[in-house]
Coordinates of C-alpha atoms in Angstrom, one line a residue:
M6 CA -30.0 1.0 1.0
D7 CA -31.2 -2.4 1.7
T8 CA -29.0 -5.0 2.3
T9 CA -30.9 -6.9 4.5
S10 CA -30.1 -10.5 3.7
T11 CA -26.6 -11.1 6.1
S12 CA -25.9 -14.1 3.2
A13 CA -26.0 -11.0 0.6
P14 CA -22.3 -11.2 -1.4
V15 CA -19.7 -8.4 -0.2
L16 CA -20.0 -7.4 -3.6
D17 CA -23.7 -6.7 -3.9
E18 CA -23.6 -3.6 -1.1
I19 CA -20.0 -2.5 -2.4
D20 CA -22.5 -2.9 -6.2
Q21 CA -25.1 -0.6 -4.3
R22 CA -23.1 1.7 -2.0
V23 CA -20.9 2.7 -6.1
A24 CA -24.0 3.3 -7.5
A25 CA -25.7 5.6 -4.5
L26 CA -22.8 7.8 -4.6
R27 CA -22.7 8.2 -8.5
E28 CA -26.5 9.4 -8.0
W29 CA -26.3 11.6 -4.8
S30 CA -22.8 13.3 -5.9
A31 CA -24.7 13.3 -9.9
A32 CA -27.8 15.5 -8.3
A33 CA -24.7 17.5 -6.5
G34 CA -23.7 18.4 -9.7
V35 CA -20.4 16.2 -9.1
S36 CA -18.7 13.8 -11.2
V37 CA -17.4 10.8 -9.2
L38 CA -14.7 8.7 -10.8
P39 CA -13.4 5.1 -10.3
P40 CA -9.5 5.3 -9.3
L41 CA -7.4 3.9 -12.6
L42 CA -5.9 0.3 -11.8
A43 CA -2.2 -0.3 -12.5
L44 CA -2.0 -3.6 -12.4
G45 CA 1.8 -5.1 -13.0
T46 CA 2.4 -8.7 -14.8
S47 CA 5.3 -8.7 -12.0
E48 CA 7.0 -6.9 -9.7
R49 CA 10.3 -4.2 -11.0
V50 CA 7.9 -3.2 -13.8
G51 CA 8.2 0.1 -13.6
S52 CA 5.0 0.5 -11.5
N53 CA 6.9 3.0 -8.8
W54 CA 8.4 5.3 -11.9
L55 CA 4.2 5.9 -12.0
S56 CA 3.3 6.2 -9.2
D57 CA 5.9 8.8 -8.8
T58 CA 4.9 10.7 -12.1
L59 CA 1.5 10.2 -11.1
R60 CA 1.6 11.6 -8.0
S61 CA 1.1 15.4 -8.2
V62 CA -2.6 14.9 -10.0
M63 CA -3.9 11.5 -8.8
T64 CA -4.0 10.0 -4.9
Q65 CA -2.3 6.9 -4.4
H66 CA -3.1 3.5 -3.0
N67 CA 0.0 1.1 -3.2
E68 CA -0.8 -2.9 -3.4
P69 CA -3.6 -2.0 -0.7
F70 CA -4.7 -5.8 -1.8
R71 CA -2.0 -7.7 -2.1
Q72 CA 0.1 -6.7 0.2
Q73 CA -2.3 -4.4 3.4
L74 CA -5.1 -8.3 3.6
G75 CA -3.4 -10.2 5.6
A76 CA -2.1 -13.7 5.0
M77 CA -4.8 -15.2 5.9
H78 CA -7.8 -13.1 4.8
P79 CA -10.1 -15.1 2.2
L80 CA -9.1 -12.4 -0.5
S81 CA -5.6 -12.4 -0.3
A82 CA -3.5 -13.2 -3.4
V83 CA -0.9 -14.8 -0.9
N84 CA -3.5 -17.4 0.6
P85 CA -3.2 -20.7 -0.9
Y86 CA -6.8 -21.4 0.4
S87 CA -8.2 -17.8 -0.9
V88 CA -11.5 -17.8 -2.3
G89 CA -13.7 -16.3 -5.2
L90 CA -15.9 -12.9 -4.3
E91 CA -19.1 -15.2 -4.8
Q92 CA -18.0 -17.1 -1.3
A93 CA -16.7 -14.2 0.4
S94 CA -19.4 -14.2 2.9
P95 CA -19.6 -12.3 6.6
A96 CA -18.9 -15.7 8.1
L97 CA -15.8 -15.4 6.4
L98 CA -14.7 -12.3 6.6
G99 CA -16.1 -11.0 9.9
S100 CA -17.7 -7.9 10.4
L101 CA -14.1 -5.9 10.4
G102 CA -12.9 -7.7 7.7
W103 CA -16.6 -6.6 5.7
H104 CA -16.7 -3.0 6.7
G105 CA -13.0 -3.1 5.7
L106 CA -13.1 -4.3 2.7
V107 CA -16.4 -2.3 1.1
E108 CA -15.0 1.1 3.2
A109 CA -10.8 0.4 1.0
V110 CA -13.1 -0.4 -2.8
V111 CA -16.0 2.8 -2.0
A112 CA -13.9 5.5 -0.5
K113 CA -11.1 5.4 -3.3
H114 CA -14.1 6.9 -5.9
A115 CA -13.8 10.5 -5.7
P116 CA -14.2 13.4 -8.1
V117 CA -10.4 13.4 -8.8
R118 CA -9.0 10.0 -9.8
H119 CA -6.9 8.2 -7.1
M120 CA -4.7 5.0 -8.5
V121 CA -4.6 2.4 -6.7
K122 CA -1.4 0.1 -8.0
E123 CA -1.1 -3.6 -7.2
T124 CA 1.4 -6.1 -8.7
N125 CA 1.2 -10.3 -8.8
L126 CA -2.1 -10.2 -8.1
F127 CA -2.5 -14.5 -9.6
F128 CA -5.2 -16.1 -8.6
T129 CA -7.7 -12.5 -7.5
A130 CA -7.0 -11.1 -10.4
P131 CA -10.3 -11.2 -11.3
A132 CA -11.9 -10.2 -8.2
V133 CA -9.9 -6.8 -7.7
L134 CA -11.1 -5.9 -11.3
R135 CA -14.9 -7.1 -10.4
L136 CA -14.4 -4.8 -6.9
F137 CA -13.3 -2.0 -9.7
A138 CA -16.5 -2.7 -12.1
R139 CA -15.8 0.5 -13.9
S140 CA -11.8 1.2 -13.6
P141 CA -10.0 1.9 -16.5
V142 CA -6.7 -0.1 -16.2
V143 CA -3.3 0.5 -17.6
V144 CA -1.0 -2.5 -17.6
L145 CA 2.2 -2.3 -16.8
S146 CA 4.8 -4.9 -18.0
R147 CA 8.3 -6.3 -18.7
S148 CA 10.5 -8.8 -19.9
P149 CA 11.3 -11.3 -17.6
V150 CA 15.0 -11.0 -18.3
G151 CA 14.9 -7.3 -17.0
V152 CA 12.9 -8.0 -14.2
A153 CA 15.9 -11.1 -13.7
S154 CA 18.3 -8.7 -13.4
S155 CA 16.8 -6.5 -10.9
F156 CA 15.9 -9.4 -8.3
A157 CA 19.7 -10.5 -9.3
R158 CA 21.1 -7.2 -8.3
S159 CA 19.6 -6.8 -5.1
G160 CA 18.7 -10.5 -4.2
L161 CA 15.4 -10.2 -3.8
F162 CA 14.5 -13.7 -4.4
A163 CA 15.6 -13.8 -1.2
R164 CA 14.5 -10.8 0.3
W165 CA 11.8 -10.9 -0.4
G166 CA 10.6 -14.8 -0.1
Y167 CA 10.1 -16.0 -3.5
A168 CA 11.0 -19.6 -2.7
D169 CA 7.4 -19.5 -0.5
R170 CA 5.7 -17.7 -3.3
Y171 CA 6.5 -20.9 -5.5
Q172 CA 5.4 -23.1 -3.0
Q173 CA 2.0 -21.1 -2.2
M174 CA 1.4 -21.3 -6.2
V175 CA 2.0 -25.3 -6.2
T176 CA 0.0 -25.9 -3.6
M177 CA -3.1 -23.2 -5.4
T178 CA -2.8 -25.4 -8.7
T179 CA -4.2 -28.3 -7.0
G180 CA -8.1 -29.4 -7.5
P181 CA -9.6 -26.9 -9.4
R182 CA -6.9 -25.3 -10.7
A183 CA -5.0 -28.3 -11.4
H184 CA -5.2 -27.1 -14.9
L185 CA -2.9 -24.7 -14.4
A186 CA 0.2 -26.4 -12.8
G187 CA 2.1 -27.7 -15.6
L188 CA 3.2 -23.5 -15.3
V189 CA 4.8 -24.1 -11.9
P190 CA 6.0 -27.7 -11.4
D191 CA 7.0 -29.0 -8.4
D192 CA 10.3 -30.1 -9.5
D193 CA 12.7 -27.7 -6.5
P194 CA 13.7 -25.1 -9.4
D195 CA 16.9 -22.8 -8.9
E196 CA 15.9 -19.1 -8.6
L197 CA 15.9 -17.9 -12.4
M198 CA 13.7 -21.0 -13.0
A199 CA 11.0 -20.4 -10.3
L200 CA 10.8 -16.7 -10.6
T201 CA 10.5 -16.5 -14.9
R202 CA 7.4 -19.5 -14.3
L203 CA 6.2 -16.9 -11.2
I204 CA 6.5 -14.1 -13.9
V205 CA 4.6 -16.0 -16.2
L206 CA 2.1 -17.7 -14.7
N207 CA 1.1 -14.0 -13.2
T208 CA 0.7 -12.7 -16.6
V209 CA -0.6 -15.8 -17.8
L210 CA -3.8 -15.3 -15.3
L211 CA -3.8 -11.6 -15.7
A212 CA -3.7 -11.7 -19.4
G213 CA -7.2 -13.8 -19.2
A214 CA -8.8 -11.9 -16.3
L215 CA -8.5 -8.7 -18.8
D216 CA -9.7 -10.8 -21.5
E217 CA -13.2 -9.1 -22.0
R218 CA -11.9 -5.6 -20.2
E219 CA -11.0 -3.1 -22.6
H220 CA -7.1 -1.4 -21.1
T221 CA -3.7 -0.1 -22.4
R222 CA 0.0 -1.0 -21.5
I223 CA 2.9 0.3 -20.5
S224 CA 5.5 -1.5 -20.9
Y225 CA 9.1 -1.3 -18.7
E226 CA 11.1 -0.5 -21.9
T227 CA 9.3 1.4 -23.2
A228 CA 8.8 4.1 -20.6
V229 CA 12.6 4.2 -20.6
L230 CA 13.2 4.2 -23.8
D231 CA 10.7 6.7 -25.7
R232 CA 9.2 8.0 -22.3
P233 CA 6.9 10.5 -24.3
R234 CA 5.6 7.6 -26.0
A235 CA 4.5 6.1 -22.6
W236 CA 2.7 8.9 -21.0
M237 CA 0.6 9.3 -24.3
A238 CA -0.9 5.7 -23.2
L239 CA -2.7 7.5 -20.2
E240 CA -3.5 11.0 -21.5
H241 CA -7.0 10.4 -22.2
L242 CA -7.2 9.1 -18.1
V243 CA -5.8 11.8 -16.5
P244 CA -7.6 14.9 -16.0
Y245 CA -4.8 17.2 -16.0
R246 CA -1.4 18.0 -17.9
Q247 CA 1.7 16.2 -17.9
P248 CA 3.2 16.5 -15.1
N249 CA 6.7 18.1 -15.6
D250 CA 8.6 14.9 -14.6
A251 CA 6.9 12.6 -17.0
V252 CA 9.7 13.1 -19.4
A253 CA 12.6 13.9 -17.3
P254 CA 12.7 13.4 -14.1
A255 CA 15.0 14.6 -11.6
T256 CA 18.9 12.3 -10.9
T257 CA 19.0 12.0 -7.1
G258 CA 17.7 9.7 -4.7
E259 CA 18.8 6.4 -4.0
G260 CA 17.9 3.0 -2.7
L261 CA 16.1 -0.2 -3.7
F262 CA 12.5 1.9 -4.0
A263 CA 14.4 5.8 -5.3
T264 CA 12.7 5.8 -8.7
N265 CA 13.6 9.7 -9.2
T266 CA 16.7 8.6 -10.9
T267 CA 17.0 9.2 -15.1
K268 CA 17.7 5.9 -17.2
T269 CA 17.8 6.3 -21.2
T270 CA 19.4 2.7 -21.3
L271 CA 18.5 -0.9 -20.9
T272 CA 21.4 -3.6 -19.4
A273 CA 20.9 -7.1 -18.2
Y274 CA 22.9 -7.6 -15.3
L275 CA 23.4 -11.9 -16.3
T276 CA 25.5 -13.9 -18.1
P277 CA 24.4 -14.9 -21.7
A278 CA 23.9 -18.1 -19.7
Q279 CA 21.7 -16.5 -17.0
A280 CA 19.8 -14.9 -20.3
A281 CA 19.0 -17.2 -22.3
Q282 CA 18.2 -20.2 -19.5
V283 CA 15.0 -17.1 -18.4
T284 CA 14.4 -17.0 -22.3
D285 CA 14.1 -20.5 -22.5
A286 CA 11.8 -20.8 -19.4
T287 CA 9.2 -17.7 -20.6
A288 CA 9.0 -19.9 -23.7
T289 CA 8.4 -23.4 -22.0
T290 CA 6.0 -22.0 -19.9
L291 CA 4.3 -20.4 -21.9
A292 CA 3.6 -23.6 -23.7
A293 CA 2.8 -24.9 -21.0
A294 CA 0.0 -22.4 -20.8
A295 CA -0.7 -22.8 -24.5
D296 CA -2.0 -26.4 -23.9
T297 CA -4.8 -25.5 -21.3
M298 CA -5.8 -21.3 -22.1
P299 CA -7.1 -19.7 -25.6
P300 CA -5.2 -18.8 -27.8
Q301 CA -5.8 -15.2 -27.2
V302 CA -5.1 -15.1 -23.7
V303 CA -1.4 -16.8 -24.4
R304 CA -0.7 -14.9 -27.5
R305 CA -1.8 -10.9 -25.1
A306 CA 0.2 -13.0 -22.5
A307 CA 3.6 -13.9 -25.0
D308 CA 3.3 -10.1 -26.1
W309 CA 3.5 -8.5 -22.8
L310 CA 6.6 -11.0 -21.6
A311 CA 8.5 -9.4 -24.8
G312 CA 11.1 -6.3 -25.2
A313 CA 14.5 -8.7 -23.8
E314 CA 15.6 -8.1 -27.6
H315 CA 16.0 -4.0 -25.9
Y316 CA 19.2 -4.8 -23.5
T317 CA 22.3 -4.7 -23.3
F318 CA 24.4 -7.4 -21.1
D319 CA 26.9 -7.1 -18.3
A320 CA 28.3 -10.8 -17.7
E321 CA 29.6 -9.3 -14.5
P322 CA 27.8 -11.3 -11.6
P323 CA 26.1 -9.0 -9.9
R324 CA 27.0 -8.5 -6.4
A325 CA 24.2 -9.6 -4.2
A326 CA 22.6 -7.0 -1.6
P327 CA 22.3 -8.5 2.2
I328 CA 18.7 -9.5 3.1
S329 CA 18.6 -8.1 6.2
T330 CA 21.2 -4.2 6.6
P331 CA 21.2 -2.8 9.7
P332 CA 20.2 1.1 9.9
V333 CA 23.4 3.3 7.7
V334 CA 22.5 6.6 10.6
R335 CA 22.3 5.5 14.3
P336 CA 20.1 6.4 16.6
G337 CA 21.1 9.3 18.8
R338 CA 19.4 9.9 22.2
A339 CA 16.5 12.1 23.2
D340 CA 13.9 12.2 26.2
V341 CA 10.5 12.5 25.1
E342 CA 9.1 15.6 26.0
Y343 CA 6.7 18.4 24.6
V344 CA 7.4 21.6 22.7
H345 CA 5.5 25.0 23.3
L346 CA 4.9 26.3 19.9
Q347 CA 1.8 28.2 18.4
C348 CA -0.3 27.9 21.2
L349 CA 0.3 23.8 21.0
A350 CA 2.4 21.3 22.9
W351 CA 3.7 19.3 20.6
R352 CA 5.6 15.9 21.0
N353 CA 9.5 16.5 20.1
L354 CA 10.0 13.3 18.6
L355 CA 7.4 11.0 15.8
V356 CA 5.8 8.0 17.7
T357 CA 8.6 5.1 17.2
N358 CA 8.3 1.8 16.6
A359 CA 8.7 0.7 19.6
E360 CA 6.0 2.6 21.6
F361 CA 4.1 1.3 19.3
C362 CA 5.2 -2.5 19.7
G363 CA 4.2 -2.0 23.7
F364 CA 1.0 -0.7 22.9
L365 CA -0.4 -2.7 20.7
N366 CA 1.3 -5.6 23.7
A367 CA -1.0 -3.5 26.0
A368 CA -4.1 -3.9 23.9
H369 CA -3.6 -7.2 22.8
A370 CA -3.4 -7.7 26.8
A371 CA -6.3 -6.5 27.1
G372 CA -8.7 -8.7 24.3
L373 CA -8.2 -5.9 21.4
A374 CA -6.2 -8.3 18.8
N375 CA -5.1 -6.3 15.9
T376 CA -5.9 -8.8 13.3
R377 CA -9.1 -10.5 12.5
R378 CA -9.3 -12.8 9.3
G379 CA -7.0 -10.6 7.4
T380 CA -8.0 -7.3 8.4
H381 CA -5.8 -5.0 10.5
L382 CA -7.0 -2.7 12.7
L383 CA -4.2 -1.0 14.4
L384 CA -0.9 -1.5 12.7
V385 CA -0.5 -3.1 9.3
P386 CA 2.1 -6.5 10.3
M387 CA 4.5 -6.0 7.2
P388 CA 7.5 -8.4 6.1
H389 CA 10.8 -6.9 7.8
E390 CA 12.0 -6.9 3.7
R391 CA 8.8 -5.2 2.4
G392 CA 9.4 -2.3 5.6
G393 CA 7.3 -3.7 8.3
R394 CA 9.4 -3.2 11.3
V395 CA 6.4 -4.1 13.8
H396 CA 6.0 -7.7 13.9
W397 CA 3.6 -10.4 15.9
S398 CA 5.3 -13.7 17.0
P399 CA 4.0 -16.8 17.1
D400 CA 6.8 -17.9 19.8
Q401 CA 6.7 -15.5 22.2
A402 CA 3.2 -14.5 21.6
A403 CA 3.5 -10.9 21.5
W404 CA 4.3 -8.2 19.1
T405 CA 8.3 -7.2 18.4
V406 CA 10.3 -4.8 16.3
S407 CA 13.2 -5.9 14.3
P408 CA 16.5 -5.5 15.6
G409 CA 17.8 -2.1 15.3
Y410 CA 14.9 -0.3 14.7
G411 CA 13.5 0.1 18.1
H412 CA 14.2 4.4 17.5
H413 CA 12.8 4.5 14.3
P414 CA 9.1 6.5 14.1
V415 CA 6.5 3.9 13.2
Y416 CA 4.8 3.9 9.7
W417 CA 2.6 1.3 8.5
V418 CA 0.2 2.2 11.1
T419 CA -3.7 2.5 10.1
W420 CA -5.6 6.0 11.2
L421 CA -7.5 4.3 14.2
G422 CA -4.4 3.0 15.3
A423 CA -2.6 6.1 15.2
A424 CA -5.5 7.6 16.9
A425 CA -5.8 5.2 19.8
F426 CA -2.2 5.0 20.6
A427 CA -3.0 9.4 20.9
A428 CA -5.9 8.6 22.9
V429 CA -3.8 7.0 25.8
N430 CA -1.2 8.9 25.7
S431 CA -3.8 12.1 26.4
A432 CA -2.9 13.7 23.8
R433 CA -4.6 14.0 19.9
L434 CA -3.5 14.6 16.4
P435 CA -2.7 17.2 15.1
T436 CA -5.1 19.2 12.6
H437 CA -4.3 20.0 9.0
A438 CA -4.2 23.0 9.7
E439 CA -1.9 22.7 13.2
A440 CA 0.3 20.7 11.3
G441 CA 0.5 23.1 8.3
A442 CA 1.4 26.3 10.7
L443 CA 4.3 23.9 12.2
A444 CA 5.5 23.4 9.0
A445 CA 6.2 27.0 7.5
G446 CA 10.1 28.0 7.4
V447 CA 11.3 24.4 7.9
T448 CA 13.9 22.9 6.5
T449 CA 12.8 19.2 5.5
A450 CA 14.6 16.3 6.2
N451 CA 14.7 13.2 4.7
H452 CA 12.8 12.9 1.4
D453 CA 12.7 12.2 -2.1
Y454 CA 14.6 8.9 -1.5
S455 CA 18.1 11.0 0.1
H456 CA 18.5 8.0 3.1
G457 CA 16.4 5.1 0.7
D458 CA 14.0 4.7 3.5
V459 CA 12.8 6.3 7.2
Q460 CA 15.6 7.4 9.3
P461 CA 15.6 7.3 13.0
A462 CA 13.0 9.2 15.5
V463 CA 16.3 11.4 16.9
Q464 CA 17.6 14.4 14.1
D465 CA 21.0 16.1 13.9
R466 CA 19.7 19.5 14.5
P467 CA 15.9 19.6 15.6
W468 CA 14.1 22.5 14.9
H469 CA 13.1 24.0 17.8
G470 CA 13.5 21.3 20.0
I471 CA 11.6 19.1 17.6
H472 CA 12.6 16.3 15.1
H473 CA 11.5 16.2 12.0
A474 CA 9.3 18.4 11.9
V475 CA 8.8 18.3 8.5
G476 CA 10.2 15.0 7.1
N477 CA 11.0 11.6 7.3
L478 CA 7.6 10.8 7.7
Q479 CA 4.3 12.5 6.9
I480 CA 1.2 12.5 10.0
W481 CA -1.6 11.6 10.5
C482 CA -4.2 14.3 11.1
G483 CA -7.2 14.3 13.7
N484 CA -9.6 16.0 11.0
G485 CA -10.6 15.2 7.5
P486 CA -12.9 16.0 4.6
E487 CA -16.7 15.9 5.7
P488 CA -18.0 12.8 4.2
R489 CA -20.1 13.7 1.4
F490 CA -22.8 11.0 -0.3
G491 CA -22.4 8.0 2.0
Q492 CA -19.0 7.7 2.2
P493 CA -16.2 6.4 4.6
V494 CA -14.9 9.1 7.3
E495 CA -11.5 10.0 5.9
K496 CA -8.7 11.9 7.9
W497 CA -6.0 13.8 6.6
I498 CA -3.0 13.0 6.0
H499 CA 0.1 16.0 6.3
G500 CA 3.9 16.5 5.0
A501 CA 6.9 14.9 3.6
A502 CA 8.1 11.4 4.0
W503 CA 11.5 9.9 2.7
N504 CA 9.3 8.4 0.0
T505 CA 7.9 11.7 -1.4
P506 CA 8.8 15.3 -2.7
A507 CA 8.8 18.7 -0.4
S508 CA 8.2 21.3 -2.7
T509 CA 5.0 23.5 -0.9
E510 CA 2.6 22.2 -2.7
E511 CA 3.1 18.8 -1.6
I512 CA 3.7 19.3 1.8
G513 CA 0.4 21.2 2.5
K514 CA -1.5 19.3 -0.3
H515 CA -5.3 17.6 0.9
R516 CA -4.9 14.0 0.5
S517 CA -7.0 11.6 2.7
R518 CA -7.2 8.1 3.6
H519 CA -10.6 6.1 5.4
L520 CA -10.1 5.2 9.1
L521 CA -8.0 1.3 8.3
G522 CA -5.8 3.2 5.5
A523 CA -2.7 2.8 5.7
S524 CA 1.2 3.8 4.6
R525 CA 5.0 3.0 4.6
G526 CA 5.4 7.0 4.4
V527 CA 2.6 8.0 7.3
G528 CA 3.6 8.3 11.3
I529 CA 2.3 9.2 14.1
R530 CA 3.0 13.3 15.5
L531 CA 1.5 13.6 19.2
V532 CA 0.3 17.4 20.2
R533 CA -1.7 18.7 23.1
D534 CA -3.6 21.7 24.5
T535 CA -6.6 21.2 26.5
P536 CA -5.6 19.3 29.3
F537 CA -7.3 15.9 29.5
T538 CA -6.7 12.4 30.9
G539 CA -7.1 9.5 27.9
P540 CA -8.4 6.7 28.8
T541 CA -6.8 3.2 29.4
V542 CA -5.7 1.0 27.0
T543 CA -8.0 -1.8 29.0
E544 CA -11.0 1.2 28.1
L545 CA -10.0 2.1 24.6
A546 CA -9.9 -1.9 24.1
A547 CA -13.7 -2.2 25.4
V548 CA -14.9 0.0 22.6
A549 CA -12.9 -0.7 20.2
G550 CA -14.8 -4.5 20.7
A551 CA -17.9 -3.4 20.7
W552 CA -17.5 -0.8 17.6
I553 CA -15.9 -3.8 15.6
D554 CA -19.7 -5.7 17.2
R555 CA -21.3 -3.3 15.4
L556 CA -20.6 -3.1 12.5
D557 CA -23.2 -6.2 11.1
D558 CA -26.0 -3.4 10.7
R559 CA -25.3 -3.0 7.3
D560 CA -28.0 -0.7 6.8
R561 CA -26.2 2.5 7.8
A562 CA -24.0 5.4 6.0
L563 CA -20.4 4.2 6.3
S564 CA -20.2 7.3 7.7
D565 CA -22.3 6.8 10.5
L566 CA -20.8 3.7 11.5
D567 CA -17.5 4.9 11.1
G568 CA -18.3 8.2 12.6
E569 CA -20.1 5.4 15.8
I570 CA -16.3 4.8 16.9
L571 CA -15.6 8.4 17.5
R572 CA -18.7 9.5 19.1
T573 CA -18.8 6.1 21.1
L574 CA -14.8 6.8 22.6
Q575 CA -15.9 10.7 22.6
T576 CA -18.3 9.9 25.1
D577 CA -17.3 7.1 26.8
V578 CA -14.1 7.4 27.7
R579 CA -13.4 11.2 27.3
L580 CA -12.0 11.7 24.5
G581 CA -13.5 15.6 23.5
A582 CA -10.1 16.7 22.9
H583 CA -8.8 13.3 20.5
V584 CA -11.8 13.7 18.7

């Protein structure tokens, strides 16, 4: 592949690698499909329902661009100074950011279609659509009245920092984007007004980005009131029969993100005055858009924002949930030990937030930064109210854990983070087959949103001394599919999590992610077999830093670039048993 020009846009490399992937796979008689893009006009539009409905037939990627890029990433939707793809130079992205972006796109092209779900892309919608130029698109919409009701019921405006988001959009509608300033005027609006304006702005921007792109749409209202009709909009994009739960999902589960509850009617928990305010703000903001946007874009956006007539209203003021709720289940006590089963020594507890926080602090002290220009290496540090429990504190110049969550298993950890933690603890990650053997006959704990989030690492009745042998979190595996056609190295995940089904088929299904992938449902389980002494954190930092420096060589296959850190670790710091 010819990428000798160091100033070539990252898009050139992605296009060339995807084209080569399609060519190589076609020569082998294999079709490679781009992912399905599910793009929401706002949050709370039913995107989790769609993900869970298609989970059995599609690998899911939940907002890898909006949420998992750091706030200072040049392409981040929350960076007030974000740039377009044409400006995403190596100098801006850095070697890790360049490599991570290329892999994030290429890895989602596969013989079985993946799904990438994104909401609130705002000004980065054109970039995401261009990164996946061949992807089919489904737009997920909901009336602002319904979105406002959902926000009010759970106090999401404050919980998810929407006041800051509004100010970000005020900042971003200056300069070349000043023609859109009328949609988000800096007049200190109240919550309902600010939320509605943000919904309309994002909807208008998405409608404009899709002006010449074929797409289909599913409204939340249709998904609730006429589920078979909603499914029909997707049938031509899904290579298998309709999932069993597409019409009538189960009626269990709880929590903010639970999507497996049956709903057949639409109620907006707003007073008539609040509903009128949302409706008026929608119309006023659309009128402001009509002054600067093409008529067909505004008409499309207005259609996507319709649906208020399907709601009945409950004037009882909603009771907002607290901004931060302490864990319901208090952690018990159990010392870390290794339990011998099936010729392996299994660590009894999933790795906790406190332990991984300590590892991050040690790595930082050794010169290995977790985040480089908005790209994360070991852990995706999400805000607490987005599920993040491990955070960088600028005041303390250290990593910290959300109060009350030190004994909870860590998630949002990348495979590299999981493997590195295992290495410095003279352990390794289990293979997919080993994890499957451990899961046989185990009663799954905490799955299908039964508790609404991950529970503490200590279980009341552990199986043979192993806490959460299956359930609470899925786990990263040490092995993965053999890289083909120059694709990135990927690693399996195994098991069931608090937010996934727990059928035998789902637990053992082969799902994989690239080395920088992360999820709110995947954590770390360690095993030991052949005794070996792992590297020190200082040694590990040196190896990882050298690997990142060598990522500038873009003429090599992605699998070679990824394989280098595995080979280097194995050669330089005695990680034979680890990799």
